PDB file of N, CA and C in Angstrom:
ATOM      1  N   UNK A 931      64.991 -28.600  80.637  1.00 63.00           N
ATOM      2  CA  UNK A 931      64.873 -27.198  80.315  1.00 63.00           C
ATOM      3  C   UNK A 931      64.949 -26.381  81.596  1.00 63.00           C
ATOM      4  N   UNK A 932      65.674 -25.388  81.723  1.00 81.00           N
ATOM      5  CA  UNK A 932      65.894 -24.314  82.667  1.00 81.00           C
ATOM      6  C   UNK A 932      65.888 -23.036  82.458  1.00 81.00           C
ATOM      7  N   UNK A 933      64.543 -22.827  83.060  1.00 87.00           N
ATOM      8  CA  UNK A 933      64.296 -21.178  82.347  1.00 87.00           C
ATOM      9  C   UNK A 933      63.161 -21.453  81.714  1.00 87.00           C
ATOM     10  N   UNK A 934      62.146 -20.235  81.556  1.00 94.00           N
ATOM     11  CA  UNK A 934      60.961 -20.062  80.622  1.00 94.00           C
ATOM     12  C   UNK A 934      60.771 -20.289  79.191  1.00 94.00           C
ATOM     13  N   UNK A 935      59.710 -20.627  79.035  1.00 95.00           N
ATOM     14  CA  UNK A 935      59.383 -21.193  77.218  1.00 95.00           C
ATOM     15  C   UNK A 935      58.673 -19.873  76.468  1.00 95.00           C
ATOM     16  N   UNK A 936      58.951 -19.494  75.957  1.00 93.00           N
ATOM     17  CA  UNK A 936      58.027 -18.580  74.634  1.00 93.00           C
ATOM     18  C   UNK A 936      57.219 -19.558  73.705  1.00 93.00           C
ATOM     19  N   UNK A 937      56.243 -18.797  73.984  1.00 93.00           N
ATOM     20  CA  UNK A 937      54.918 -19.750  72.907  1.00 93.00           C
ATOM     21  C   UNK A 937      54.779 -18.566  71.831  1.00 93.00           C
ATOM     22  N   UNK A 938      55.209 -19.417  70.670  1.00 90.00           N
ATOM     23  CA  UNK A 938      54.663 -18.695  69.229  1.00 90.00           C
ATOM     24  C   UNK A 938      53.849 -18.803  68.564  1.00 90.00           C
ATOM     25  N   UNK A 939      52.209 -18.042  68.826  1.00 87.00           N
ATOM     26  CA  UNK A 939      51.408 -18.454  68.193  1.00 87.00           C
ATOM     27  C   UNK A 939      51.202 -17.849  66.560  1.00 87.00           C
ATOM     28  N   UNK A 940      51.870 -19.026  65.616  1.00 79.00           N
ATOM     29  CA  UNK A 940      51.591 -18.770  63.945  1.00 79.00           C
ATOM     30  C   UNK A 940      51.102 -19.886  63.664  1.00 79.00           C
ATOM     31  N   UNK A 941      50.186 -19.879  63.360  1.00 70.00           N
ATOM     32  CA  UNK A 941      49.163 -21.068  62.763  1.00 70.00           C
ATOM     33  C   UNK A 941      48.227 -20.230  61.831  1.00 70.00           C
ATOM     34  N   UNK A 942      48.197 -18.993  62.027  1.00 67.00           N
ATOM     35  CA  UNK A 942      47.216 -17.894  60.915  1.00 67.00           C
ATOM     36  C   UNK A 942      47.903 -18.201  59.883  1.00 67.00           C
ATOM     37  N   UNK A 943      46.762 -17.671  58.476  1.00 64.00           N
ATOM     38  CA  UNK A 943      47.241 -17.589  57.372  1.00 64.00           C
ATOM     39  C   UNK A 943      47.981 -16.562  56.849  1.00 64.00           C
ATOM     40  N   UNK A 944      47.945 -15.433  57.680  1.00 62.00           N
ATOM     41  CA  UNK A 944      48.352 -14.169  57.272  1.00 62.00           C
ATOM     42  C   UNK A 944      47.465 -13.472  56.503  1.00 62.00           C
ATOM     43  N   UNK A 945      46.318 -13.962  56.445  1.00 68.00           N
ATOM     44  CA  UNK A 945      45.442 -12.899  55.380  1.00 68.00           C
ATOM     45  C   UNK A 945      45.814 -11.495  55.008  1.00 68.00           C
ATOM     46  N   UNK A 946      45.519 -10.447  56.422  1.00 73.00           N
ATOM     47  CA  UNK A 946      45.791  -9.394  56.572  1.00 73.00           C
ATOM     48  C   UNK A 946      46.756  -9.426  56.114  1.00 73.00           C
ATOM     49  N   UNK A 947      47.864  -9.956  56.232  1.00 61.00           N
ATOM     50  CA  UNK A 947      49.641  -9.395  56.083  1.00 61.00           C
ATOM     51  C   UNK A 947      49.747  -9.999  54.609  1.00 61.00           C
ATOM     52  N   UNK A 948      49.002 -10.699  54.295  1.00 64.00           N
ATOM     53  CA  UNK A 948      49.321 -10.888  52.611  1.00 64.00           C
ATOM     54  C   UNK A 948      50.525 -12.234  52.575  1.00 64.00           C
ATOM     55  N   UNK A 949      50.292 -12.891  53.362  1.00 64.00           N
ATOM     56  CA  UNK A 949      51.430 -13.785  53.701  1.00 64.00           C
ATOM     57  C   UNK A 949      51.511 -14.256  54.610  1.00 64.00           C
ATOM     58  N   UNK A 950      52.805 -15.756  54.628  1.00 68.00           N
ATOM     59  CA  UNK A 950      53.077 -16.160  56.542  1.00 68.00           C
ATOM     60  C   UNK A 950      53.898 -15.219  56.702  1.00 68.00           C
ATOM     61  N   UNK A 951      53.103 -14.465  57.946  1.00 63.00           N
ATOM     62  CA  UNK A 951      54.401 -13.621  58.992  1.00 63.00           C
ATOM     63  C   UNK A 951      55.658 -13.890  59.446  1.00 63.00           C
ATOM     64  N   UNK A 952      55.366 -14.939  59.878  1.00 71.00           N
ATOM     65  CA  UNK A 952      56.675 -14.812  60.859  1.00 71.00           C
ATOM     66  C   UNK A 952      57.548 -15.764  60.107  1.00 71.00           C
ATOM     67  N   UNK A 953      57.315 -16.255  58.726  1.00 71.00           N
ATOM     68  CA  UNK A 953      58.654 -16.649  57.545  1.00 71.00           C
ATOM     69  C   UNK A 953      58.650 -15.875  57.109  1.00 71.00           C
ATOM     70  N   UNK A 954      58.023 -14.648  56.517  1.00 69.00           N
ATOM     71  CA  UNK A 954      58.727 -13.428  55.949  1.00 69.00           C
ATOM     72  C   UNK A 954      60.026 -13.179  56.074  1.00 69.00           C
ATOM     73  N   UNK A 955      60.862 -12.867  55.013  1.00 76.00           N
ATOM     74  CA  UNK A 955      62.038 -12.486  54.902  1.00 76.00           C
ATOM     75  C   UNK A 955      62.128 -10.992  55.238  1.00 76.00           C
ATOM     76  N   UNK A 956      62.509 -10.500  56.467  1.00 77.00           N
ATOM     77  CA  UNK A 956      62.508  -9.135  56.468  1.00 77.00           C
ATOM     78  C   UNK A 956      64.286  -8.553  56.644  1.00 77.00           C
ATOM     79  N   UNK A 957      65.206  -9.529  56.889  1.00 81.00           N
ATOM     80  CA  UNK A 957      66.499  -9.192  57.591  1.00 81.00           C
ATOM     81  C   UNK A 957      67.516  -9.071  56.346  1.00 81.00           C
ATOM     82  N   UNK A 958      68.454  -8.616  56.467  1.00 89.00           N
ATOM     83  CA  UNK A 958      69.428  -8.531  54.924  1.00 89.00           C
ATOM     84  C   UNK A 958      70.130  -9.591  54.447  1.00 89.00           C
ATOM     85  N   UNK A 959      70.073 -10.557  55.486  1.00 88.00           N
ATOM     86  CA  UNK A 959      70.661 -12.506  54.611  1.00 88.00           C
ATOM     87  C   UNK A 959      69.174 -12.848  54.515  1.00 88.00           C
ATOM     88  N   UNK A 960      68.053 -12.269  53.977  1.00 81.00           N
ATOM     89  CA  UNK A 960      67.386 -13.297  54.076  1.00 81.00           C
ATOM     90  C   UNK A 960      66.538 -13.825  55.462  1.00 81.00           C
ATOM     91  N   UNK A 961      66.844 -13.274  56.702  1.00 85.00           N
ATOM     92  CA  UNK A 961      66.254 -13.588  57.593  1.00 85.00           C
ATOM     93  C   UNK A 961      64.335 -13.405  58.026  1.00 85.00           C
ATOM     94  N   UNK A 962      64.500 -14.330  58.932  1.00 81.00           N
ATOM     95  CA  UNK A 962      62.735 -14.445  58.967  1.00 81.00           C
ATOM     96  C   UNK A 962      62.543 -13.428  60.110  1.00 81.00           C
ATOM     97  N   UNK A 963      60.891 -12.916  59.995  1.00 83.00           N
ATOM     98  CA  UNK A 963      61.021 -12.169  61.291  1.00 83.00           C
ATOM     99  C   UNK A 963      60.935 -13.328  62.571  1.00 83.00           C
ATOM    100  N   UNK A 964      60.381 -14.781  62.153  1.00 86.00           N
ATOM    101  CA  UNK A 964      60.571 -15.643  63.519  1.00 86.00           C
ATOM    102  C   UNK A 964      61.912 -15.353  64.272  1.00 86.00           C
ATOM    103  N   UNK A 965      63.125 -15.542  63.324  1.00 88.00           N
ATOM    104  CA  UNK A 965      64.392 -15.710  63.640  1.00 88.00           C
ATOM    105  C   UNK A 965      64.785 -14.438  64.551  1.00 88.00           C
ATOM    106  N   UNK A 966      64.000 -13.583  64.092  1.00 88.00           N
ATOM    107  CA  UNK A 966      64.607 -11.993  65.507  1.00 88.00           C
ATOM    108  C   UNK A 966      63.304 -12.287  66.364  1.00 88.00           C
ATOM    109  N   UNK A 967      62.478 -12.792  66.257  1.00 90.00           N
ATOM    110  CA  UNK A 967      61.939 -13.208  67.713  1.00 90.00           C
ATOM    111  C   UNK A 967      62.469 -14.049  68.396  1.00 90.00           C
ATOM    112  N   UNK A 968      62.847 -14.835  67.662  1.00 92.00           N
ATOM    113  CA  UNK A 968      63.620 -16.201  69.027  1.00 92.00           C
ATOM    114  C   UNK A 968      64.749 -15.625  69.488  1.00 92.00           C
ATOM    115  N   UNK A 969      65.397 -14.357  68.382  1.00 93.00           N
ATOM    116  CA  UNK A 969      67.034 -14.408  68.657  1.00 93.00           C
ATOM    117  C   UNK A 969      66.446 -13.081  70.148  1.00 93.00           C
ATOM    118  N   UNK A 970      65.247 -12.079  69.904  1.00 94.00           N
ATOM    119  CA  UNK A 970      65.057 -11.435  70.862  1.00 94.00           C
ATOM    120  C   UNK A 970      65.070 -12.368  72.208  1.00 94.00           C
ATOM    121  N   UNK A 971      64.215 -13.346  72.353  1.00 95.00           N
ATOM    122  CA  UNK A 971      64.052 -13.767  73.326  1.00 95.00           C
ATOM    123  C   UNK A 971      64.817 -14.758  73.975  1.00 95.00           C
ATOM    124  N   UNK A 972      65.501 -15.111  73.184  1.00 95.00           N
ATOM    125  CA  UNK A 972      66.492 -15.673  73.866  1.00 95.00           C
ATOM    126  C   UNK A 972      67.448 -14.319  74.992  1.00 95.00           C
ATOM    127  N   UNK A 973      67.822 -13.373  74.014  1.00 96.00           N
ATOM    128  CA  UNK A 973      68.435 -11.989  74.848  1.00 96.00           C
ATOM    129  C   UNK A 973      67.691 -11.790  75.976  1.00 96.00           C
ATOM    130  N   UNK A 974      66.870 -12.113  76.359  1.00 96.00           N
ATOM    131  CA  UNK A 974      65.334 -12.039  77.039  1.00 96.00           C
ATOM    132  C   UNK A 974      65.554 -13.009  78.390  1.00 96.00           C
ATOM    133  N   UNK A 975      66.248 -13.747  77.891  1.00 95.00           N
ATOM    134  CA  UNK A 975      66.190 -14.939  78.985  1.00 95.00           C
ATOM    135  C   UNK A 975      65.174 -16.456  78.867  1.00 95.00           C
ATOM    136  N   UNK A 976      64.867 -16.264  77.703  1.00 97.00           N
ATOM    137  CA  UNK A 976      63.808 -17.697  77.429  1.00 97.00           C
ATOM    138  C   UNK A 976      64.810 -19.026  77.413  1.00 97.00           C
ATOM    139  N   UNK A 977      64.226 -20.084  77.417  1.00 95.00           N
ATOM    140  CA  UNK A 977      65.432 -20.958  77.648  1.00 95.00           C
ATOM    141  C   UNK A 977      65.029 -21.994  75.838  1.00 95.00           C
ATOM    142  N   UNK A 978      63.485 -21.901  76.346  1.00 95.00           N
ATOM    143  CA  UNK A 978      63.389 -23.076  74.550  1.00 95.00           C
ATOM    144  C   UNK A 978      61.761 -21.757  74.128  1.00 95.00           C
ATOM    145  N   UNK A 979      61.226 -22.114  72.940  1.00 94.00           N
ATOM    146  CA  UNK A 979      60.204 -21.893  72.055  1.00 94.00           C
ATOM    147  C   UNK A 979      59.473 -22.925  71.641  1.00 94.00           C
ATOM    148  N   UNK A 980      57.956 -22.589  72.001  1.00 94.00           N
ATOM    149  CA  UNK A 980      56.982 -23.798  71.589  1.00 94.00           C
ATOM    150  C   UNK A 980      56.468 -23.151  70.145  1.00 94.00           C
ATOM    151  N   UNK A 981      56.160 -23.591  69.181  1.00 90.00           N
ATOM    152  CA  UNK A 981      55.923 -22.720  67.851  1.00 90.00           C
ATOM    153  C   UNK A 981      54.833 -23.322  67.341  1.00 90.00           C
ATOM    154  N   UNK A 982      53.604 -22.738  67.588  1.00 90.00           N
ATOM    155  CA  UNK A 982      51.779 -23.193  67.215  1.00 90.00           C
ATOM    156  C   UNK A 982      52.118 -23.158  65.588  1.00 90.00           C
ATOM    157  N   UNK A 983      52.076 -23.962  64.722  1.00 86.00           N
ATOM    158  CA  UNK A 983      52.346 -24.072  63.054  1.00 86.00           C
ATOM    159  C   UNK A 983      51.343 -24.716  62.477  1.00 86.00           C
ATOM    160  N   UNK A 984      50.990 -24.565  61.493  1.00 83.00           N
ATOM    161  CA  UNK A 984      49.936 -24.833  60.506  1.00 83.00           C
ATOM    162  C   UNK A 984      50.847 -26.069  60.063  1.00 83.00           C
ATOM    163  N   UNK A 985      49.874 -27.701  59.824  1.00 86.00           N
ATOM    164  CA  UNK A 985      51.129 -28.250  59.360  1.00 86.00           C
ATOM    165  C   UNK A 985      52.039 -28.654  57.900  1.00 86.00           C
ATOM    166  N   UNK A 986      50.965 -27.194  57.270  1.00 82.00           N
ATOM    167  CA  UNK A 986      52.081 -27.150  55.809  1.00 82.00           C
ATOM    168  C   UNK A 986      53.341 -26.456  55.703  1.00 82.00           C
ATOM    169  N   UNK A 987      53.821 -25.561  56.941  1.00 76.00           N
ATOM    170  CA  UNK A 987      55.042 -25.139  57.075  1.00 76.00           C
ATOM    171  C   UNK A 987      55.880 -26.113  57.564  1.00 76.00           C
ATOM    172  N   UNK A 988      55.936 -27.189  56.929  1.00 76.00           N
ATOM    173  CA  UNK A 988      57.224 -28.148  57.605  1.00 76.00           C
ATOM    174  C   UNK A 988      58.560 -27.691  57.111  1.00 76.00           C
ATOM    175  N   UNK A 989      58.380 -26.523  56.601  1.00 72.00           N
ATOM    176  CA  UNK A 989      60.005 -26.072  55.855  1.00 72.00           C
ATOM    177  C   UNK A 989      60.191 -25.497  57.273  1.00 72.00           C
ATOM    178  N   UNK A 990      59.845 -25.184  58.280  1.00 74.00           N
ATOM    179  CA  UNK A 990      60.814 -24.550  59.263  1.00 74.00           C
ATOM    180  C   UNK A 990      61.400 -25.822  60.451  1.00 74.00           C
ATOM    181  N   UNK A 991      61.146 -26.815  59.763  1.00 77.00           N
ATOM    182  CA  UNK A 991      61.477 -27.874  60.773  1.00 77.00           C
ATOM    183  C   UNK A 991      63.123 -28.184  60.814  1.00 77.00           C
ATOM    184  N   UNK A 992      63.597 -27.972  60.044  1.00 82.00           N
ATOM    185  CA  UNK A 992      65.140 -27.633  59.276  1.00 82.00           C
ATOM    186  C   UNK A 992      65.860 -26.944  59.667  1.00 82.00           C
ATOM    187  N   UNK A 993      65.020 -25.902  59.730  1.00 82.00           N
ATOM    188  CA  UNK A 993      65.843 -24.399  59.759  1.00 82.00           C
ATOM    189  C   UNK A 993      66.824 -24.296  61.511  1.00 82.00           C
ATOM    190  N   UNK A 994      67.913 -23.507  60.847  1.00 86.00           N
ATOM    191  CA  UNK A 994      68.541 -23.562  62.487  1.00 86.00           C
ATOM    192  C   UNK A 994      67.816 -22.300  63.612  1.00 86.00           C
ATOM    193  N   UNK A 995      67.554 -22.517  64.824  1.00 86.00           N
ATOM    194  CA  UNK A 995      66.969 -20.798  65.332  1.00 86.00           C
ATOM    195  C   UNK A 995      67.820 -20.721  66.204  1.00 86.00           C
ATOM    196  N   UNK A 996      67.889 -19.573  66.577  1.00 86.00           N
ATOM    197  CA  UNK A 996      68.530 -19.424  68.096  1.00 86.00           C
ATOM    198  C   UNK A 996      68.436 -19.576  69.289  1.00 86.00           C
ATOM    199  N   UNK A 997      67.194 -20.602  69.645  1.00 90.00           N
ATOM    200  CA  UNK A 997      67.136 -21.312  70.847  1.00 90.00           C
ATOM    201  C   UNK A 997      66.355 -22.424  70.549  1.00 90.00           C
ATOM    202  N   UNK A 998      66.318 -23.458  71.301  1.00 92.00           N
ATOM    203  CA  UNK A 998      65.754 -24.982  70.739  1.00 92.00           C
ATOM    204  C   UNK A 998      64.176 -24.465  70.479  1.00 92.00           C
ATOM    205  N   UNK A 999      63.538 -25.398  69.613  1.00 90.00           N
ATOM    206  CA  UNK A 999      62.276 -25.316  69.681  1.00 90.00           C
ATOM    207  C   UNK A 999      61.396 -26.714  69.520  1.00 90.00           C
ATOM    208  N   UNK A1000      60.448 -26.650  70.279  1.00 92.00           N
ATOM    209  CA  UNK A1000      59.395 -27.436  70.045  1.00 92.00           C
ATOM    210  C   UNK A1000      58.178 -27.338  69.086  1.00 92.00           C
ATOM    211  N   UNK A1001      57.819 -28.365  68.452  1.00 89.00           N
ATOM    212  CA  UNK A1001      56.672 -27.990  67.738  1.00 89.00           C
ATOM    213  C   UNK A1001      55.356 -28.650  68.050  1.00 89.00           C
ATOM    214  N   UNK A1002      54.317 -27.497  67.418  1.00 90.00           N
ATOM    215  CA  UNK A1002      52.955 -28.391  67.889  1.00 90.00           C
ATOM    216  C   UNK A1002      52.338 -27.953  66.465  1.00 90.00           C
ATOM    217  N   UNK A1003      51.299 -28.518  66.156  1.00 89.00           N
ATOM    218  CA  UNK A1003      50.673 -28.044  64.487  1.00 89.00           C
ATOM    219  C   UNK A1003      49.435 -28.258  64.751  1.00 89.00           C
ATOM    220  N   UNK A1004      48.754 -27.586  64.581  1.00 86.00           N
ATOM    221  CA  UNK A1004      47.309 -26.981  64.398  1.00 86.00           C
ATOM    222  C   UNK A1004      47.026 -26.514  63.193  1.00 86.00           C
ATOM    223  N   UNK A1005      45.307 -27.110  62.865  1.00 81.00           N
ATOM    224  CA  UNK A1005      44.514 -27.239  61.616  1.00 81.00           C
ATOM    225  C   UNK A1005      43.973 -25.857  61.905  1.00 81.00           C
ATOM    226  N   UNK A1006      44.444 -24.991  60.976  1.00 65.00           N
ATOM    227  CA  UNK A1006      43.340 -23.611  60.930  1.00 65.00           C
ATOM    228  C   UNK A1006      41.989 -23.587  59.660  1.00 65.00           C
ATOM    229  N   UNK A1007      41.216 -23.550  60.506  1.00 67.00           N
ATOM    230  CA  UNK A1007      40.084 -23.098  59.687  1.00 67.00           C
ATOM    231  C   UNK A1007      39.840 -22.541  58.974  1.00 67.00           C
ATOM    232  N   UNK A1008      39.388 -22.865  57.407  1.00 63.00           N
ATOM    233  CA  UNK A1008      39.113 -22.084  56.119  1.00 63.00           C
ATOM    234  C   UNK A1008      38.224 -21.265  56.496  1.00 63.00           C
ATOM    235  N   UNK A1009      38.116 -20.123  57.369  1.00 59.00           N
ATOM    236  CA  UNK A1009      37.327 -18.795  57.649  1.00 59.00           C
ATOM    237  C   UNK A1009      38.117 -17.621  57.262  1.00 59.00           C
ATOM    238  N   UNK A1010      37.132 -16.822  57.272  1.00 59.00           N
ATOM    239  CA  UNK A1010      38.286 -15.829  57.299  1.00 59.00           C
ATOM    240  C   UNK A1010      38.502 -15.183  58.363  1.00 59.00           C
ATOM    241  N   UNK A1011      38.065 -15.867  59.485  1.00 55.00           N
ATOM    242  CA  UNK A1011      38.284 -15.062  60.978  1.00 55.00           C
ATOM    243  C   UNK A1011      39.562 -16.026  61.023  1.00 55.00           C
ATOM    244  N   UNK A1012      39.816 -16.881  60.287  1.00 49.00           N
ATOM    245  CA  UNK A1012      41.052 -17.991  60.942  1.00 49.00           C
ATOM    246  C   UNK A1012      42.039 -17.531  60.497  1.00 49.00           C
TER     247      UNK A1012
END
């Protein structure tokens, strides 16, 4: 790797937002807002993305992004501060 990593921390439930954030479909194919963060930061100069995930989102393990990513998965706590 050459060049800086972006760390994405989504492992929340989204309480507040009523949902997972950053799979939200907000773009007009369908796009996630993850997907205009990576595609921002890549414009940015990042070289890969580490992505903090809860590990029942394994549907984004598939998905294509716009710069490589790594994953790590973290157990969030049934609180509601979690």
């Amino acid at each position: 790797m050459n060049g800086p990593q972006l760390l994405v921390l989504a492992a929340g439930l989204g309480r507040r937002f009523g949902g997972d954030k950053q799979i939200a479909e907000v773009g007009p194919a369908g796009e996630w807002l993850l997907d205009y963060s990576l595609y921002d930061a890549r414009q940015a100069g990042f070289a890969e993305a580490v992505l903090v995930v809860r590990p029942d989102l394994t549907d984004l393990l598939d998905r294509p992004f716009p710069l490589p990513v790594k994953w790590v998965f973290q157990e969030t706590p049934g609180t509601e501060w979690g």
